[in-house]
PDB file of N, CA, C and O in Angstrom, chain B, residues numbered from 101:
ATOM      1  N   MET B 101       0.837  -1.174   0.000  1.00  0.00           N
ATOM      2  CA  MET B 101       0.000   0.000   0.000  1.00  0.00           C
ATOM      3  C   MET B 101       0.885   1.241   0.000  1.00  0.00           C
ATOM      4  O   MET B 101       1.786   1.364   0.830  1.00  0.00           O
ATOM      5  N   LEU B 102       0.639   2.126  -0.894  1.00  0.00           N
ATOM      6  CA  LEU B 102       1.348   3.389  -0.954  1.00  0.00           C
ATOM      7  C   LEU B 102       0.595   4.409  -0.097  1.00  0.00           C
ATOM      8  O   LEU B 102      -0.593   4.653  -0.309  1.00  0.00           O
ATOM      9  N   ILE B 103       1.291   4.995   0.865  1.00  0.00           N
ATOM     10  CA  ILE B 103       0.669   6.005   1.719  1.00  0.00           C
ATOM     11  C   ILE B 103       0.935   7.368   1.098  1.00  0.00           C
ATOM     12  O   ILE B 103       2.070   7.846   1.075  1.00  0.00           O
ATOM     13  N   ARG B 104      -0.124   7.983   0.599  1.00  0.00           N
ATOM     14  CA  ARG B 104      -0.025   9.289  -0.052  1.00  0.00           C
ATOM     15  C   ARG B 104      -0.246  10.430   0.930  1.00  0.00           C
ATOM     16  O   ARG B 104       0.311  11.515   0.762  1.00  0.00           O
ATOM     17  N   SER B 105      -1.058  10.187   1.956  1.00  0.00           N
ATOM     18  CA  SER B 105      -1.317  11.226   2.952  1.00  0.00           C
ATOM     19  C   SER B 105      -1.485  10.571   4.319  1.00  0.00           C
ATOM     20  O   SER B 105      -1.996   9.457   4.441  1.00  0.00           O
ATOM     21  N   ALA B 106      -1.041  11.292   5.336  1.00  0.00           N
ATOM     22  CA  ALA B 106      -1.153  10.807   6.708  1.00  0.00           C
ATOM     23  C   ALA B 106      -1.308  12.004   7.636  1.00  0.00           C
ATOM     24  O   ALA B 106      -0.512  12.942   7.597  1.00  0.00           O
ATOM     25  N   THR B 107      -2.334  11.962   8.463  1.00  0.00           N
ATOM     26  CA  THR B 107      -2.560  13.042   9.422  1.00  0.00           C
ATOM     27  C   THR B 107      -2.920  12.459  10.779  1.00  0.00           C
ATOM     28  O   THR B 107      -3.585  11.429  10.882  1.00  0.00           O
ATOM     29  N   PHE B 108      -2.462  13.146  11.809  1.00  0.00           N
ATOM     30  CA  PHE B 108      -2.826  12.765  13.167  1.00  0.00           C
ATOM     31  C   PHE B 108      -4.270  13.187  13.392  1.00  0.00           C
ATOM     32  O   PHE B 108      -4.647  14.316  13.079  1.00  0.00           O
ATOM     33  N   ILE B 109      -5.085  12.274  13.939  1.00  0.00           N
ATOM     34  CA  ILE B 109      -6.486  12.573  14.208  1.00  0.00           C
ATOM     35  C   ILE B 109      -6.681  12.934  15.677  1.00  0.00           C
ATOM     36  O   ILE B 109      -7.134  14.035  15.991  1.00  0.00           O
ATOM     37  N   LYS B 110      -6.341  12.015  16.574  1.00  0.00           N
ATOM     38  CA  LYS B 110      -6.509  12.285  17.998  1.00  0.00           C
ATOM     39  C   LYS B 110      -5.851  11.208  18.832  1.00  0.00           C
ATOM     40  O   LYS B 110      -5.490  10.141  18.335  1.00  0.00           O
ATOM     41  N   SER B 111      -5.704  11.511  20.112  1.00  0.00           N
ATOM     42  CA  SER B 111      -5.255  10.538  21.103  1.00  0.00           C
ATOM     43  C   SER B 111      -6.407  10.310  22.068  1.00  0.00           C
ATOM     44  O   SER B 111      -7.154  11.234  22.390  1.00  0.00           O
ATOM     45  N   ALA B 112      -6.544   9.085  22.521  1.00  0.00           N
ATOM     46  CA  ALA B 112      -7.622   8.746  23.447  1.00  0.00           C
ATOM     47  C   ALA B 112      -7.054   7.947  24.608  1.00  0.00           C
ATOM     48  O   ALA B 112      -6.187   7.092  24.422  1.00  0.00           O
ATOM     49  N   SER B 113      -7.545   8.228  25.798  1.00  0.00           N
ATOM     50  CA  SER B 113      -7.069   7.509  26.977  1.00  0.00           C
ATOM     51  C   SER B 113      -7.851   6.233  27.226  1.00  0.00           C
ATOM     52  O   SER B 113      -7.386   5.356  27.955  1.00  0.00           O
ATOM     53  N   LYS B 114      -9.042   6.113  26.627  1.00  0.00           N
ATOM     54  CA  LYS B 114      -9.843   4.896  26.749  1.00  0.00           C
ATOM     55  C   LYS B 114     -10.645   4.670  25.472  1.00  0.00           C
ATOM     56  O   LYS B 114     -10.739   5.566  24.633  1.00  0.00           O
ATOM     57  N   LEU B 115     -11.215   3.496  25.320  1.00  0.00           N
ATOM     58  CA  LEU B 115     -11.914   3.138  24.089  1.00  0.00           C
ATOM     59  C   LEU B 115     -13.073   4.063  23.774  1.00  0.00           C
ATOM     60  O   LEU B 115     -13.355   4.322  22.604  1.00  0.00           O
ATOM     61  N   SER B 116     -13.744   4.560  24.788  1.00  0.00           N
ATOM     62  CA  SER B 116     -14.889   5.445  24.541  1.00  0.00           C
ATOM     63  C   SER B 116     -14.471   6.757  23.883  1.00  0.00           C
ATOM     64  O   SER B 116     -15.309   7.441  23.296  1.00  0.00           O
ATOM     65  N   GLY B 117     -13.212   7.114  23.967  1.00  0.00           N
ATOM     66  CA  GLY B 117     -12.718   8.338  23.355  1.00  0.00           C
ATOM     67  C   GLY B 117     -12.187   8.153  21.945  1.00  0.00           C
ATOM     68  O   GLY B 117     -11.750   9.119  21.318  1.00  0.00           O
ATOM     69  N   CYS B 118     -12.216   6.938  21.440  1.00  0.00           N
ATOM     70  CA  CYS B 118     -11.708   6.660  20.091  1.00  0.00           C
ATOM     71  C   CYS B 118     -12.711   7.109  19.033  1.00  0.00           C
ATOM     72  O   CYS B 118     -13.917   7.085  19.282  1.00  0.00           O
ATOM     73  N   PRO B 119     -12.236   7.519  17.860  1.00  0.00           N
ATOM     74  CA  PRO B 119     -13.143   7.955  16.793  1.00  0.00           C
ATOM     75  C   PRO B 119     -14.062   6.827  16.341  1.00  0.00           C
ATOM     76  O   PRO B 119     -13.647   5.671  16.260  1.00  0.00           O
ATOM     77  N   GLN B 120     -15.304   7.169  16.050  1.00  0.00           N
ATOM     78  CA  GLN B 120     -16.281   6.197  15.555  1.00  0.00           C
ATOM     79  C   GLN B 120     -16.423   6.393  14.045  1.00  0.00           C
ATOM     80  O   GLN B 120     -17.111   7.309  13.594  1.00  0.00           O
ATOM     81  N   THR B 121     -15.772   5.532  13.272  1.00  0.00           N
ATOM     82  CA  THR B 121     -15.858   5.609  11.812  1.00  0.00           C
ATOM     83  C   THR B 121     -16.020   4.200  11.254  1.00  0.00           C
ATOM     84  O   THR B 121     -15.905   3.213  11.980  1.00  0.00           O
ATOM     85  N   ASP B 122     -16.283   4.127   9.982  1.00  0.00           N
ATOM     86  CA  ASP B 122     -16.386   2.834   9.305  1.00  0.00           C
ATOM     87  C   ASP B 122     -15.082   2.447   8.624  1.00  0.00           C
ATOM     88  O   ASP B 122     -15.019   1.430   7.933  1.00  0.00           O
ATOM     89  N   PHE B 123     -14.036   3.254   8.816  1.00  0.00           N
ATOM     90  CA  PHE B 123     -12.747   2.961   8.200  1.00  0.00           C
ATOM     91  C   PHE B 123     -12.110   1.727   8.840  1.00  0.00           C
ATOM     92  O   PHE B 123     -12.260   1.511  10.043  1.00  0.00           O
ATOM     93  N   PRO B 124     -11.402   0.919   8.053  1.00  0.00           N
ATOM     94  CA  PRO B 124     -10.635  -0.177   8.657  1.00  0.00           C
ATOM     95  C   PRO B 124      -9.512   0.389   9.518  1.00  0.00           C
ATOM     96  O   PRO B 124      -8.982   1.465   9.241  1.00  0.00           O
ATOM     97  N   GLU B 125      -9.161  -0.345  10.558  1.00  0.00           N
ATOM     98  CA  GLU B 125      -8.101   0.086  11.470  1.00  0.00           C
ATOM     99  C   GLU B 125      -6.969  -0.941  11.464  1.00  0.00           C
ATOM    100  O   GLU B 125      -7.206  -2.147  11.526  1.00  0.00           O
ATOM    101  N   PHE B 126      -5.748  -0.445  11.389  1.00  0.00           N
ATOM    102  CA  PHE B 126      -4.557  -1.280  11.454  1.00  0.00           C
ATOM    103  C   PHE B 126      -3.795  -0.864  12.698  1.00  0.00           C
ATOM    104  O   PHE B 126      -3.424   0.301  12.840  1.00  0.00           O
ATOM    105  N   ALA B 127      -3.561  -1.799  13.594  1.00  0.00           N
ATOM    106  CA  ALA B 127      -2.955  -1.468  14.886  1.00  0.00           C
ATOM    107  C   ALA B 127      -1.459  -1.731  14.884  1.00  0.00           C
ATOM    108  O   ALA B 127      -0.987  -2.745  14.370  1.00  0.00           O
ATOM    109  N   MET B 128      -0.722  -0.793  15.473  1.00  0.00           N
ATOM    110  CA  MET B 128       0.710  -0.953  15.742  1.00  0.00           C
ATOM    111  C   MET B 128       0.801  -1.330  17.214  1.00  0.00           C
ATOM    112  O   MET B 128       0.504  -0.528  18.099  1.00  0.00           O
ATOM    113  N   ILE B 129       1.214  -2.556  17.451  1.00  0.00           N
ATOM    114  CA  ILE B 129       1.290  -3.028  18.829  1.00  0.00           C
ATOM    115  C   ILE B 129       2.644  -3.690  19.036  1.00  0.00           C
ATOM    116  O   ILE B 129       3.169  -4.357  18.145  1.00  0.00           O
ATOM    117  N   GLY B 130       3.186  -3.499  20.199  1.00  0.00           N
ATOM    118  CA  GLY B 130       4.480  -4.087  20.511  1.00  0.00           C
ATOM    119  C   GLY B 130       4.972  -3.608  21.857  1.00  0.00           C
ATOM    120  O   GLY B 130       4.375  -2.730  22.480  1.00  0.00           O
ATOM    121  N   ARG B 131       6.045  -4.181  22.286  1.00  0.00           N
ATOM    122  CA  ARG B 131       6.630  -3.801  23.569  1.00  0.00           C
ATOM    123  C   ARG B 131       7.138  -2.367  23.520  1.00  0.00           C
ATOM    124  O   ARG B 131       7.318  -1.777  22.455  1.00  0.00           O
ATOM    125  N   SER B 132       7.357  -1.840  24.698  1.00  0.00           N
ATOM    126  CA  SER B 132       7.863  -0.479  24.816  1.00  0.00           C
ATOM    127  C   SER B 132       9.255  -0.366  24.213  1.00  0.00           C
ATOM    128  O   SER B 132      10.090  -1.255  24.379  1.00  0.00           O
ATOM    129  N   ASN B 133       9.496   0.745  23.507  1.00  0.00           N
ATOM    130  CA  ASN B 133      10.810   1.088  22.972  1.00  0.00           C
ATOM    131  C   ASN B 133      11.302   0.126  21.880  1.00  0.00           C
ATOM    132  O   ASN B 133      12.498  -0.148  21.781  1.00  0.00           O
ATOM    133  N   VAL B 134      10.371  -0.382  21.065  1.00  0.00           N
ATOM    134  CA  VAL B 134      10.782  -1.249  19.957  1.00  0.00           C
ATOM    135  C   VAL B 134      10.773  -0.519  18.621  1.00  0.00           C
ATOM    136  O   VAL B 134      11.191  -1.076  17.607  1.00  0.00           O
ATOM    137  N   GLY B 135      10.299   0.725  18.613  1.00  0.00           N
ATOM    138  CA  GLY B 135      10.338   1.509  17.391  1.00  0.00           C
ATOM    139  C   GLY B 135       9.014   1.652  16.676  1.00  0.00           C
ATOM    140  O   GLY B 135       9.006   1.883  15.467  1.00  0.00           O
ATOM    141  N   LYS B 136       7.883   1.523  17.374  1.00  0.00           N
ATOM    142  CA  LYS B 136       6.572   1.674  16.727  1.00  0.00           C
ATOM    143  C   LYS B 136       6.419   3.073  16.123  1.00  0.00           C
ATOM    144  O   LYS B 136       6.003   3.214  14.973  1.00  0.00           O
ATOM    145  N   SER B 137       6.753   4.095  16.894  1.00  0.00           N
ATOM    146  CA  SER B 137       6.630   5.468  16.389  1.00  0.00           C
ATOM    147  C   SER B 137       7.579   5.711  15.227  1.00  0.00           C
ATOM    148  O   SER B 137       7.215   6.379  14.259  1.00  0.00           O
ATOM    149  N   SER B 138       8.774   5.184  15.311  1.00  0.00           N
ATOM    150  CA  SER B 138       9.731   5.325  14.208  1.00  0.00           C
ATOM    151  C   SER B 138       9.209   4.629  12.952  1.00  0.00           C
ATOM    152  O   SER B 138       9.377   5.142  11.846  1.00  0.00           O
ATOM    153  N   LEU B 139       8.584   3.477  13.112  1.00  0.00           N
ATOM    154  CA  LEU B 139       8.018   2.758  11.972  1.00  0.00           C
ATOM    155  C   LEU B 139       6.878   3.558  11.348  1.00  0.00           C
ATOM    156  O   LEU B 139       6.785   3.646  10.124  1.00  0.00           O
ATOM    157  N   ILE B 140       6.017   4.137  12.169  1.00  0.00           N
ATOM    158  CA  ILE B 140       4.922   4.966  11.653  1.00  0.00           C
ATOM    159  C   ILE B 140       5.492   6.125  10.851  1.00  0.00           C
ATOM    160  O   ILE B 140       5.018   6.414   9.752  1.00  0.00           O
ATOM    161  N   ASN B 141       6.507   6.789  11.394  1.00  0.00           N
ATOM    162  CA  ASN B 141       7.115   7.918  10.694  1.00  0.00           C
ATOM    163  C   ASN B 141       7.777   7.484   9.383  1.00  0.00           C
ATOM    164  O   ASN B 141       7.715   8.210   8.391  1.00  0.00           O
ATOM    165  N   THR B 142       8.400   6.324   9.373  1.00  0.00           N
ATOM    166  CA  THR B 142       9.043   5.816   8.164  1.00  0.00           C
ATOM    167  C   THR B 142       8.007   5.445   7.107  1.00  0.00           C
ATOM    168  O   THR B 142       8.165   5.788   5.936  1.00  0.00           O
ATOM    169  N   LEU B 143       6.953   4.752   7.512  1.00  0.00           N
ATOM    170  CA  LEU B 143       5.910   4.345   6.568  1.00  0.00           C
ATOM    171  C   LEU B 143       5.225   5.543   5.921  1.00  0.00           C
ATOM    172  O   LEU B 143       4.834   5.488   4.755  1.00  0.00           O
ATOM    173  N   THR B 144       5.082   6.623   6.682  1.00  0.00           N
ATOM    174  CA  THR B 144       4.373   7.801   6.182  1.00  0.00           C
ATOM    175  C   THR B 144       5.307   8.842   5.566  1.00  0.00           C
ATOM    176  O   THR B 144       4.850   9.843   5.012  1.00  0.00           O
ATOM    177  N   ASN B 145       6.607   8.604   5.664  1.00  0.00           N
ATOM    178  CA  ASN B 145       7.604   9.545   5.168  1.00  0.00           C
ATOM    179  C   ASN B 145       7.435  10.928   5.804  1.00  0.00           C
ATOM    180  O   ASN B 145       7.572  11.957   5.143  1.00  0.00           O
ATOM    181  N   ASN B 146       7.134  10.920   7.104  1.00  0.00           N
ATOM    182  CA  ASN B 146       6.932  12.156   7.857  1.00  0.00           C
ATOM    183  C   ASN B 146       7.582  11.974   9.228  1.00  0.00           C
ATOM    184  O   ASN B 146       7.019  11.311  10.099  1.00  0.00           O
ATOM    185  N   SER B 147       8.744  12.550   9.417  1.00  0.00           N
ATOM    186  CA  SER B 147       9.510  12.324  10.645  1.00  0.00           C
ATOM    187  C   SER B 147       8.895  12.965  11.887  1.00  0.00           C
ATOM    188  O   SER B 147       9.368  12.732  12.999  1.00  0.00           O
ATOM    189  N   LYS B 148       7.855  13.766  11.711  1.00  0.00           N
ATOM    190  CA  LYS B 148       7.246  14.442  12.869  1.00  0.00           C
ATOM    191  C   LYS B 148       5.810  14.021  13.128  1.00  0.00           C
ATOM    192  O   LYS B 148       5.140  14.623  13.967  1.00  0.00           O
ATOM    193  N   LEU B 149       5.321  13.004  12.431  1.00  0.00           N
ATOM    194  CA  LEU B 149       3.931  12.591  12.601  1.00  0.00           C
ATOM    195  C   LEU B 149       3.695  11.962  13.972  1.00  0.00           C
ATOM    196  O   LEU B 149       2.756  12.335  14.676  1.00  0.00           O
ATOM    197  N   SER B 150       4.537  11.016  14.346  1.00  0.00           N
ATOM    198  CA  SER B 150       4.418  10.338  15.639  1.00  0.00           C
ATOM    199  C   SER B 150       5.618  10.719  16.501  1.00  0.00           C
ATOM    200  O   SER B 150       6.766  10.605  16.071  1.00  0.00           O
ATOM    201  N   LYS B 151       5.341  11.168  17.712  1.00  0.00           N
ATOM    202  CA  LYS B 151       6.413  11.622  18.600  1.00  0.00           C
ATOM    203  C   LYS B 151       7.281  10.450  19.036  1.00  0.00           C
ATOM    204  O   LYS B 151       6.776   9.403  19.441  1.00  0.00           O
ATOM    205  N   ILE B 152       8.582  10.639  18.949  1.00  0.00           N
ATOM    206  CA  ILE B 152       9.552   9.616  19.335  1.00  0.00           C
ATOM    207  C   ILE B 152      10.230  10.069  20.614  1.00  0.00           C
ATOM    208  O   ILE B 152      10.706  11.200  20.719  1.00  0.00           O
ATOM    209  N   SER B 153      10.267   9.153  21.598  1.00  0.00           N
ATOM    210  CA  SER B 153      10.889   9.467  22.881  1.00  0.00           C
ATOM    211  C   SER B 153      12.081   8.552  23.107  1.00  0.00           C
ATOM    212  O   SER B 153      12.082   7.403  22.666  1.00  0.00           O
ATOM    213  N   VAL B 154      13.093   9.062  23.794  1.00  0.00           N
ATOM    214  CA  VAL B 154      14.250   8.229  24.120  1.00  0.00           C
ATOM    215  C   VAL B 154      13.997   7.417  25.390  1.00  0.00           C
ATOM    216  O   VAL B 154      14.732   6.474  25.683  1.00  0.00           O
ATOM    217  N   THR B 155      12.956   7.783  26.142  1.00  0.00           N
ATOM    218  CA  THR B 155      12.609   7.074  27.376  1.00  0.00           C
ATOM    219  C   THR B 155      11.549   6.020  27.081  1.00  0.00           C
ATOM    220  O   THR B 155      10.488   6.358  26.556  1.00  0.00           O
ATOM    221  N   PRO B 156      11.803   4.752  27.404  1.00  0.00           N
ATOM    222  CA  PRO B 156      10.826   3.689  27.144  1.00  0.00           C
ATOM    223  C   PRO B 156       9.525   3.893  27.923  1.00  0.00           C
ATOM    224  O   PRO B 156       9.531   4.440  29.026  1.00  0.00           O
ATOM    225  N   GLY B 157       8.416   3.450  27.339  1.00  0.00           N
ATOM    226  CA  GLY B 157       7.131   3.455  28.021  1.00  0.00           C
ATOM    227  C   GLY B 157       6.413   4.783  28.031  1.00  0.00           C
ATOM    228  O   GLY B 157       5.534   4.988  28.868  1.00  0.00           O
ATOM    229  N   LYS B 158       6.747   5.689  27.143  1.00  0.00           N
ATOM    230  CA  LYS B 158       6.120   7.014  27.132  1.00  0.00           C
ATOM    231  C   LYS B 158       4.736   7.014  26.488  1.00  0.00           C
ATOM    232  O   LYS B 158       3.929   7.895  26.786  1.00  0.00           O
ATOM    233  N   THR B 159       4.437   6.052  25.614  1.00  0.00           N
ATOM    234  CA  THR B 159       3.124   6.020  24.971  1.00  0.00           C
ATOM    235  C   THR B 159       2.094   5.549  25.978  1.00  0.00           C
ATOM    236  O   THR B 159       2.105   4.390  26.391  1.00  0.00           O
ATOM    237  N   LYS B 160       1.206   6.444  26.373  1.00  0.00           N
ATOM    238  CA  LYS B 160       0.165   6.122  27.350  1.00  0.00           C
ATOM    239  C   LYS B 160      -1.229   6.192  26.743  1.00  0.00           C
ATOM    240  O   LYS B 160      -2.196   5.724  27.344  1.00  0.00           O
ATOM    241  N   LEU B 161      -1.334   6.782  25.539  1.00  0.00           N
ATOM    242  CA  LEU B 161      -2.627   6.988  24.901  1.00  0.00           C
ATOM    243  C   LEU B 161      -2.721   6.195  23.603  1.00  0.00           C
ATOM    244  O   LEU B 161      -1.707   5.794  23.031  1.00  0.00           O
ATOM    245  N   ILE B 162      -3.948   5.975  23.149  1.00  0.00           N
ATOM    246  CA  ILE B 162      -4.205   5.339  21.861  1.00  0.00           C
ATOM    247  C   ILE B 162      -4.146   6.443  20.811  1.00  0.00           C
ATOM    248  O   ILE B 162      -4.936   7.385  20.861  1.00  0.00           O
ATOM    249  N   GLY B 163      -3.227   6.338  19.869  1.00  0.00           N
ATOM    250  CA  GLY B 163      -3.060   7.372  18.845  1.00  0.00           C
ATOM    251  C   GLY B 163      -3.693   6.967  17.530  1.00  0.00           C
ATOM    252  O   GLY B 163      -3.456   5.863  17.040  1.00  0.00           O
ATOM    253  N   TYR B 164      -4.502   7.856  16.949  1.00  0.00           N
ATOM    254  CA  TYR B 164      -5.173   7.602  15.677  1.00  0.00           C
ATOM    255  C   TYR B 164      -4.593   8.476  14.577  1.00  0.00           C
ATOM    256  O   TYR B 164      -4.475   9.692  14.726  1.00  0.00           O
ATOM    257  N   PHE B 165      -4.233   7.838  13.473  1.00  0.00           N
ATOM    258  CA  PHE B 165      -3.705   8.526  12.299  1.00  0.00           C
ATOM    259  C   PHE B 165      -4.556   8.127  11.098  1.00  0.00           C
ATOM    260  O   PHE B 165      -4.856   6.948  10.913  1.00  0.00           O
ATOM    261  N   LEU B 166      -4.942   9.097  10.289  1.00  0.00           N
ATOM    262  CA  LEU B 166      -5.723   8.822   9.083  1.00  0.00           C
ATOM    263  C   LEU B 166      -4.775   8.683   7.909  1.00  0.00           C
ATOM    264  O   LEU B 166      -3.990   9.586   7.619  1.00  0.00           O
ATOM    265  N   MET B 167      -4.854   7.548   7.236  1.00  0.00           N
ATOM    266  CA  MET B 167      -3.991   7.251   6.090  1.00  0.00           C
ATOM    267  C   MET B 167      -4.812   7.240   4.813  1.00  0.00           C
ATOM    268  O   MET B 167      -5.819   6.538   4.720  1.00  0.00           O
ATOM    269  N   ASN B 168      -4.381   8.022   3.825  1.00  0.00           N
ATOM    270  CA  ASN B 168      -5.011   8.068   2.500  1.00  0.00           C
ATOM    271  C   ASN B 168      -6.510   8.379   2.562  1.00  0.00           C
ATOM    272  O   ASN B 168      -7.248   8.042   1.636  1.00  0.00           O
ATOM    273  N   ASP B 169      -6.952   9.002   3.618  1.00  0.00           N
ATOM    274  CA  ASP B 169      -8.360   9.387   3.792  1.00  0.00           C
ATOM    275  C   ASP B 169      -9.330   8.209   3.749  1.00  0.00           C
ATOM    276  O   ASP B 169     -10.522   8.395   3.507  1.00  0.00           O
ATOM    277  N   ASP B 170      -8.816   6.978   3.987  1.00  0.00           N
ATOM    278  CA  ASP B 170      -9.747   5.840   3.948  1.00  0.00           C
ATOM    279  C   ASP B 170      -9.422   4.717   4.947  1.00  0.00           C
ATOM    280  O   ASP B 170     -10.045   3.656   4.904  1.00  0.00           O
ATOM    281  N   ARG B 171      -8.459   4.945   5.839  1.00  0.00           N
ATOM    282  CA  ARG B 171      -8.151   3.924   6.853  1.00  0.00           C
ATOM    283  C   ARG B 171      -7.397   4.571   8.011  1.00  0.00           C
ATOM    284  O   ARG B 171      -6.771   5.620   7.859  1.00  0.00           O
ATOM    285  N   HIS B 172      -7.472   3.929   9.157  1.00  0.00           N
ATOM    286  CA  HIS B 172      -6.763   4.425  10.341  1.00  0.00           C
ATOM    287  C   HIS B 172      -5.580   3.521  10.675  1.00  0.00           C
ATOM    288  O   HIS B 172      -5.662   2.296  10.581  1.00  0.00           O
ATOM    289  N   LEU B 173      -4.504   4.143  11.056  1.00  0.00           N
ATOM    290  CA  LEU B 173      -3.388   3.446  11.668  1.00  0.00           C
ATOM    291  C   LEU B 173      -3.472   3.813  13.143  1.00  0.00           C
ATOM    292  O   LEU B 173      -3.529   4.992  13.492  1.00  0.00           O
ATOM    293  N   VAL B 174      -3.479   2.807  14.005  1.00  0.00           N
ATOM    294  CA  VAL B 174      -3.686   3.029  15.442  1.00  0.00           C
ATOM    295  C   VAL B 174      -2.442   2.623  16.190  1.00  0.00           C
ATOM    296  O   VAL B 174      -1.998   1.479  16.095  1.00  0.00           O
ATOM    297  N   ASP B 175      -1.872   3.561  16.940  1.00  0.00           N
ATOM    298  CA  ASP B 175      -0.688   3.318  17.759  1.00  0.00           C
ATOM    299  C   ASP B 175      -1.160   2.984  19.169  1.00  0.00           C
ATOM    300  O   ASP B 175      -1.706   3.837  19.869  1.00  0.00           O
ATOM    301  N   LEU B 176      -0.946   1.738  19.577  1.00  0.00           N
ATOM    302  CA  LEU B 176      -1.386   1.290  20.893  1.00  0.00           C
ATOM    303  C   LEU B 176      -0.237   1.336  21.893  1.00  0.00           C
ATOM    304  O   LEU B 176       0.911   1.065  21.541  1.00  0.00           O
ATOM    305  N   PRO B 177      -0.554   1.685  23.158  1.00  0.00           N
ATOM    306  CA  PRO B 177       0.502   1.725  24.187  1.00  0.00           C
ATOM    307  C   PRO B 177       1.007   0.346  24.562  1.00  0.00           C
ATOM    308  O   PRO B 177       1.891   0.222  25.409  1.00  0.00           O
TER     309      PRO B 177
END
């Protein structure tokens, strides 16, 4: 899949705060400090889309990114 556009939508602390859409969702899940944010930035060719921290375990929220205006990439803590 070629990613032509990527935008940050929102962060949610619980499921009730997640966007309600009919778009398919692809989740990025993994242990702390394995490079999920770096992978998101690489896939989207945007080094500032997902915040990268040098301290492990900083992702505390569910992050939603809209890809190509038709699907969500979800960064899970």
